[in-house]
Coordinates of C-alpha atoms and ligand atoms in Angstrom, one line a residue:
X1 CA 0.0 0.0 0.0
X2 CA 1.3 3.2 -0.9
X3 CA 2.0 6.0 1.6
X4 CA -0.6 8.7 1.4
X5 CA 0.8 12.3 0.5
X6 CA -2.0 14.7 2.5
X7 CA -1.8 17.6 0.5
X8 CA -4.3 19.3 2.5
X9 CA -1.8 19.1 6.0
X10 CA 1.1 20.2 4.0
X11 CA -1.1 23.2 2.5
X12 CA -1.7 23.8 5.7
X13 CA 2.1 24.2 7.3
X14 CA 3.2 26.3 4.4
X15 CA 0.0 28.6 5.1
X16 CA 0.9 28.8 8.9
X17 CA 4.4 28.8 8.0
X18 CA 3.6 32.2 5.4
X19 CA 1.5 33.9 8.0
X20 CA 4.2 34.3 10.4
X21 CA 6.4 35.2 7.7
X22 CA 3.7 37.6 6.8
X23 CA 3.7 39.4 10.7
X24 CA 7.6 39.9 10.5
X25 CA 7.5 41.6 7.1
X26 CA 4.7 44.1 8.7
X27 CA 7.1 44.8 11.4
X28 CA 10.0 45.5 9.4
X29 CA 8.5 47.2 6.5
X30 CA 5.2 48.7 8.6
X31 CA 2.8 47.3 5.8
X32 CA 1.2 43.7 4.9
X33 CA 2.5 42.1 1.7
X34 CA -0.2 42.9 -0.9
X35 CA -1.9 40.7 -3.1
X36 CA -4.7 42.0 -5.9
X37 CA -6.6 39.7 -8.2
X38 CA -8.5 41.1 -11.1
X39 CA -11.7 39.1 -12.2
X40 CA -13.5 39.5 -15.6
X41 CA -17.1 38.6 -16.4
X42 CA -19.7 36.6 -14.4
X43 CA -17.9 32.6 -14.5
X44 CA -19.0 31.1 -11.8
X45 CA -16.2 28.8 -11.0
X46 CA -13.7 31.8 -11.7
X47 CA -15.9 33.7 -8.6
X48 CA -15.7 30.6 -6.4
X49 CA -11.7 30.5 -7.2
X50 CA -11.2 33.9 -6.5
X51 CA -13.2 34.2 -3.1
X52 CA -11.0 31.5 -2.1
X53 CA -8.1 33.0 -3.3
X54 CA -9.3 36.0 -1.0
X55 CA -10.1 34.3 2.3
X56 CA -6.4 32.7 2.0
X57 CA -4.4 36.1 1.6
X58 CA -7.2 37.4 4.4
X59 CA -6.3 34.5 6.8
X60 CA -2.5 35.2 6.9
X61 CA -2.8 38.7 7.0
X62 CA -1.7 39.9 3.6
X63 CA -3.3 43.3 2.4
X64 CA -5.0 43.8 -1.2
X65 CA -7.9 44.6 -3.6
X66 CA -10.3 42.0 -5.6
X67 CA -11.6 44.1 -8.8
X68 CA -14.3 43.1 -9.7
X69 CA -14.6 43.8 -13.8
X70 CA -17.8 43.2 -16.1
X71 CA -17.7 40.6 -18.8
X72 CA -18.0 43.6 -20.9
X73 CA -13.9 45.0 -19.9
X74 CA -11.8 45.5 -23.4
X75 CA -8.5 44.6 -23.5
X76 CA -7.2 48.2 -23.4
X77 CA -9.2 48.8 -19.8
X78 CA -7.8 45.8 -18.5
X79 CA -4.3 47.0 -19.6
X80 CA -4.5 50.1 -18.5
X81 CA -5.6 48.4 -14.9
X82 CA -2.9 46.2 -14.6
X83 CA -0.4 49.1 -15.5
X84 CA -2.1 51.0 -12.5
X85 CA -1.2 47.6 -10.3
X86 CA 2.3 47.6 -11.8
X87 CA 2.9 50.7 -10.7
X88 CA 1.3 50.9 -7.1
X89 CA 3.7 50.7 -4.6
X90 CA 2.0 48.6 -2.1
X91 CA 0.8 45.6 -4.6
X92 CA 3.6 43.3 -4.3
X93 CA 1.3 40.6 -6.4
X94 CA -0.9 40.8 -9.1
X95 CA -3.2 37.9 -10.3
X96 CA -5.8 38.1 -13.4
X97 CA -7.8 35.1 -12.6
X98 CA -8.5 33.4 -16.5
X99 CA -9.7 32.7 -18.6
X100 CA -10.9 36.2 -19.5
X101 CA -13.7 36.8 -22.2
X102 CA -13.0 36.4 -25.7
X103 CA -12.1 40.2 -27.0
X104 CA -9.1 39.9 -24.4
X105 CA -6.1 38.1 -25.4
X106 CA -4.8 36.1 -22.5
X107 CA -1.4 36.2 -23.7
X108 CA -1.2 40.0 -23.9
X109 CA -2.2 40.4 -20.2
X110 CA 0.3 37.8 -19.3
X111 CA 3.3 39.7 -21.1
X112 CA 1.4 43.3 -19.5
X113 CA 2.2 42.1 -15.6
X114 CA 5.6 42.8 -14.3
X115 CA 7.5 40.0 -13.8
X116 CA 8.5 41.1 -10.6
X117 CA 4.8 41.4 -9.2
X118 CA 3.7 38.0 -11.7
X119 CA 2.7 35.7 -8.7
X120 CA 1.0 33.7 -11.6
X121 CA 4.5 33.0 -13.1
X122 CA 3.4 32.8 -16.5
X123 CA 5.3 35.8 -17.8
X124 CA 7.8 34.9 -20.7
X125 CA 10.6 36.5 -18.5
X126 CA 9.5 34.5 -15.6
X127 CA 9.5 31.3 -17.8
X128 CA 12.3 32.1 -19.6
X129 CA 14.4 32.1 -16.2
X130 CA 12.9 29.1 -15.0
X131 CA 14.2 27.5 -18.0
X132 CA 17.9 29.3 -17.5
X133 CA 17.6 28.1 -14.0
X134 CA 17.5 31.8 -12.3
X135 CA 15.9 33.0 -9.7
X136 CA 12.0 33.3 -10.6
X137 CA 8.4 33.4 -9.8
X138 CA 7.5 29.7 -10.7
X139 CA 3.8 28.8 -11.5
X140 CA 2.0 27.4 -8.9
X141 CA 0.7 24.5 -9.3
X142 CA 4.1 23.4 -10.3
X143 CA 5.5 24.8 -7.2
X144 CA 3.1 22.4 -5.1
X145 CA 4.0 19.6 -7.1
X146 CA 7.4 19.6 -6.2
X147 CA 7.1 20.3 -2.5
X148 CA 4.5 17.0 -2.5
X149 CA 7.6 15.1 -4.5
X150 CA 10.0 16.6 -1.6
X151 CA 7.8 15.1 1.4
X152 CA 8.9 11.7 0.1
X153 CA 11.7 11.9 -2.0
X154 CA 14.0 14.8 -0.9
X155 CA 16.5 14.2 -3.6
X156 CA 15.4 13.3 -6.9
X157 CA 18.8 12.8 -8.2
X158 CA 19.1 10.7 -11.3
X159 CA 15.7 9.5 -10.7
X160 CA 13.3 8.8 -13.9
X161 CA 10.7 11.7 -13.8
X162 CA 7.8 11.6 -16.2
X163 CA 5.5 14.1 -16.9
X164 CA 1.8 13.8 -19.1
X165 CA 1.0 16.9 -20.1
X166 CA 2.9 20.1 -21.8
X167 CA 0.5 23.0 -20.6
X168 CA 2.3 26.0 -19.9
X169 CA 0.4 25.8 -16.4
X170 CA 1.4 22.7 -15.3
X171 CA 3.6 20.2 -17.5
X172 CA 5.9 22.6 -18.8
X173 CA 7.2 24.1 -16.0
X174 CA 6.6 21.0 -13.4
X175 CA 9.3 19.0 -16.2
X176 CA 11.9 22.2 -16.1
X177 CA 11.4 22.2 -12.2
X178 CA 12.1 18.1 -12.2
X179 CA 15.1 19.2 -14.7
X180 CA 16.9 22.1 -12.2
X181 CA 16.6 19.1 -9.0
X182 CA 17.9 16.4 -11.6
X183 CA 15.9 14.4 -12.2
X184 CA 15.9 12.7 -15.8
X185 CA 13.0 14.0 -17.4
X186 CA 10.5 12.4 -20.0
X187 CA 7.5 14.9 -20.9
X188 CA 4.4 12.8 -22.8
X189 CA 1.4 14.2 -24.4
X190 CA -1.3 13.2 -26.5
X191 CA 0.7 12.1 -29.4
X192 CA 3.2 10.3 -27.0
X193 CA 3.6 6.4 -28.4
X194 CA 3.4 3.7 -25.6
X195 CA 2.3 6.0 -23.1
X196 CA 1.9 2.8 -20.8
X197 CA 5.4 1.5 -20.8
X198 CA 6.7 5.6 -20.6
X199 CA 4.8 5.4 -17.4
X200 CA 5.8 2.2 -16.4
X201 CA 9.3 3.5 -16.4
X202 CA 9.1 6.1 -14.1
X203 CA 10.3 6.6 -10.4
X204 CA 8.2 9.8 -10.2
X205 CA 4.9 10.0 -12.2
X206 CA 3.3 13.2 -12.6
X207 CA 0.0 13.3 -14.1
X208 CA -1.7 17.2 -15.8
X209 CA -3.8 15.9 -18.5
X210 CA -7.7 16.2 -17.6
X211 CA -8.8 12.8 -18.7
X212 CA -10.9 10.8 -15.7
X213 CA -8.6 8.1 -14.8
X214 CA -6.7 7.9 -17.8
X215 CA -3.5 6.6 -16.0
X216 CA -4.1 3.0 -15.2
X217 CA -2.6 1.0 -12.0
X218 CA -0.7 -1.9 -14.7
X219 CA 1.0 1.4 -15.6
X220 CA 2.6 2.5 -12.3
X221 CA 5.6 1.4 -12.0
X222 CA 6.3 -0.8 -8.6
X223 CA 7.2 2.0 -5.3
X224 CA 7.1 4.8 -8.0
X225 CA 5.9 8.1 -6.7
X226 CA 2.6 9.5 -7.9
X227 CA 1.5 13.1 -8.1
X228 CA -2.1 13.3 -9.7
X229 CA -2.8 17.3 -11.0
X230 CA -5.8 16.3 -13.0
X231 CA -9.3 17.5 -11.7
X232 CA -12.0 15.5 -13.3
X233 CA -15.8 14.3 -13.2
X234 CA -16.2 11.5 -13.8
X235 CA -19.2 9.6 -15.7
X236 CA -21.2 9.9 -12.1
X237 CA -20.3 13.2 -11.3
X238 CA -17.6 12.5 -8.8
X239 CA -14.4 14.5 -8.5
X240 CA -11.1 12.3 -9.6
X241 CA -8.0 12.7 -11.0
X242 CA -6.2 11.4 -14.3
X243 CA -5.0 8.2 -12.5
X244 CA -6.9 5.4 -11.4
X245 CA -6.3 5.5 -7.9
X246 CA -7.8 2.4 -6.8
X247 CA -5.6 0.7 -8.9
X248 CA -2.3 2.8 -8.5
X249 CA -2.4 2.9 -5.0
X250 CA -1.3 -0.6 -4.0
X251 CA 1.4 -0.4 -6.4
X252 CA 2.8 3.1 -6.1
X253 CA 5.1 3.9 -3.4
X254 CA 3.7 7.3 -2.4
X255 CA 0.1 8.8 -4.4
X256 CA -1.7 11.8 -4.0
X257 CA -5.5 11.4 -3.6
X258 CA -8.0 13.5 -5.8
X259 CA -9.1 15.6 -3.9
X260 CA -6.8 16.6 -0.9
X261 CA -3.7 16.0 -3.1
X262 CA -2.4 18.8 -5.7
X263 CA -5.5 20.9 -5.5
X264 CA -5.2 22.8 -1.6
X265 CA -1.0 23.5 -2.5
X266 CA -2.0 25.6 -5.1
X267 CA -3.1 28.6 -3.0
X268 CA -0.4 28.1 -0.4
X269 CA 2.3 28.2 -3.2
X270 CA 0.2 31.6 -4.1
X271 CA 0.8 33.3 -0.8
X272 CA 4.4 31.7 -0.6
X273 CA 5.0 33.5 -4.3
X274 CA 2.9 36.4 -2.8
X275 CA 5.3 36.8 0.3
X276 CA 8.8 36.4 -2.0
X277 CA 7.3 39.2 -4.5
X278 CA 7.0 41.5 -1.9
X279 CA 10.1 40.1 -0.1
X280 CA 12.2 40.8 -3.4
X281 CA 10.8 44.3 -3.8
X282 CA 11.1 45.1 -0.3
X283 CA 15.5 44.3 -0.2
X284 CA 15.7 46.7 -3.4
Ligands
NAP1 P1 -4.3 21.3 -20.6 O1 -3.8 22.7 -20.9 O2 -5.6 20.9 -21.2 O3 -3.2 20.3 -21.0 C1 -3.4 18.9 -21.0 C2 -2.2 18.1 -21.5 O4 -2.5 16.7 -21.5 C3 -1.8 18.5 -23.0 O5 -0.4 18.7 -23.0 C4 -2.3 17.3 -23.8 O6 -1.4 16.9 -24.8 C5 -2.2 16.2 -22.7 N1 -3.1 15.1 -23.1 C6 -4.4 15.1 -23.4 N2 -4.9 13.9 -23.6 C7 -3.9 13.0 -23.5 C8 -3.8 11.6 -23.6 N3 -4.8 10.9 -23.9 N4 -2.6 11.1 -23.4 C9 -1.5 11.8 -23.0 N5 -1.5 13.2 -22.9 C10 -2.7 13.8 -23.1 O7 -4.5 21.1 -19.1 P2 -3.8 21.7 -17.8 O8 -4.2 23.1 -17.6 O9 -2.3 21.3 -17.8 O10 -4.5 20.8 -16.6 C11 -4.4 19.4 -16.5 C12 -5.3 18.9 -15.4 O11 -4.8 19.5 -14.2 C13 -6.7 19.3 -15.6 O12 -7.5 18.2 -15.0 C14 -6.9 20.5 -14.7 O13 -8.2 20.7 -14.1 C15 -5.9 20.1 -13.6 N6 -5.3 21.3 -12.8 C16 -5.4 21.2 -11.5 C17 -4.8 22.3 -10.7 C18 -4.9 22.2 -9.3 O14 -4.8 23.2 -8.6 N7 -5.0 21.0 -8.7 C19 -4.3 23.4 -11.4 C20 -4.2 23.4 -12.8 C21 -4.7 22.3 -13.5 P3 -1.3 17.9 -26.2 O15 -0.4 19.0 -25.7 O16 -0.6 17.0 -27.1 O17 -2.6 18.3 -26.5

């Protein structure tokens, strides 16, 4: 049986962990670390992400705005907004919750945040240094992913990590994080041959593709360590991930479950980048 990695207690440590963090940067700087998220349009699971978002920066004390924006917003009054954020001194973060409605182009409000203040860690600078192996604000997602790996494998050394799934969100930059502690890194995708024996040969699995249980538990490969991104429904509505849990998780050495696994790191690797903006910003 595999050892369970509780993403939801680890969550929690790096949240209690950032909130004293966050009382000693108000005492040496006299002001909370601030984080704003801009919203567009009326998705309701974008609302529910952001209020959650909120409550989290709330709960360790970190200072900031929500805007609110009709679905209506061009792409030139969202600019000009995040240029305002770019340029107020006490936002150290800035997060444009997407997607965004269609008139907007997602990838010209990515390139508009500063890098410095891009807690999201999507700007090409940002990427581009994760990929030279510099200091940068690292998607977070990603970010989670690893610390889950580092709870039971510390040092991934020479160890076979495989990743399905090259978004820019998660695959991409999970891989090139795998690669700077490294780890020998396959990245699969949907035109990836024999995507049963790629998994089968990995000591670290990492699955971000979106398919309900696509990963199944003849593909794990004996003791291998399994981190699960995927957030699925599946045909009766329930929430799983893109491996087949039931199955993996006598073979795997360490799995996360779906939910409780990836899914509450995400937020606590937003404050953590949150903290470091304003940490970075604050030593200039
Ligand atoms: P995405 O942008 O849709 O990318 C999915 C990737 O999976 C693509 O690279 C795609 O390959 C690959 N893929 C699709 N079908 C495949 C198949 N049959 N075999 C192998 N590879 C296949 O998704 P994403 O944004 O990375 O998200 C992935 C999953 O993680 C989703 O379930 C999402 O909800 C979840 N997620 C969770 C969190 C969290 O906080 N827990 C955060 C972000 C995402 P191609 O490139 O060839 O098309």
């Amino acid at each position: 049986m595999a050892r369970l990695i509780d993403g939801k207690a680890i969550a929690a440590a790096v949240r209690a962990d950032v909130k004293a963090r966050v009382a000693r940067f108000q005492e040496r700087t006299g002001r909370a670390p601030g984080l704003d998220v801009v919203l567009v349009g009326d998705d309701p699971a974008s609302h529910v992400y952001v209020r959650n978002k909120e409550k989290a920066a709330l709960e360790v004390g970190m200072a900031g705005t929500v805007h609110r924006l009709p679905a209506s917003t061009s792409e030139t009054e969202l600019l000009a907004l995040v240029d305002e954020l770019n340029r107020a001194p006490n936002v150290d973060g800035i997060l444009v919750q997407f997607p965004v409605p269609s008139q907007i182009r997602q990838s010209e409000v990515i390139r508009a945040i500063d890098p410095r203040k891009d807690v999201d860690g999507l700007n090409p600078l940002n990427v581009g240094a994760l990929f030279s192996g510099e200091p940068a604000l690292v998607p977070c997602t990603p970010r989670g992913c690893m610390r889950l790996i580092a709870e039971v494998a510390p040092d991934v050394t020479g160890a076979h990590a495989v990743v399905v799934g090259r978004s820019n969100l998660v695959g991409k930059p999970v891989a090139a994080l795998l690669l700077a502690a490294n780890a020998t890194v396959t990245i699969a995708h949907s035109r990836t041959r024999n995507l049963a024996d790629v998994c089968r040969s990995a000591d670290i699995l990492v699955a971000a593709v979106g398919r309900a249980r696509l990963i199944r538990g003849e593909w794990i490969r004996p003791g291998a360590t399994v981190i699960d991104v995927g957030m699925n429904r599946d045909e009766t509505g329930k929430l799983c991930g893109d491996v087949d849990f039931a199955n993996a998780e006598p073979v795997a050495g360490a799995i996360t479950p779906v939910p409780g696994g990836v899914g509450p790191m995400t937020i606590a690797m937003l404050l953590e980048n949150t903290l470091l903006a304003a940490e970075r910003r604050a030593s200039k």
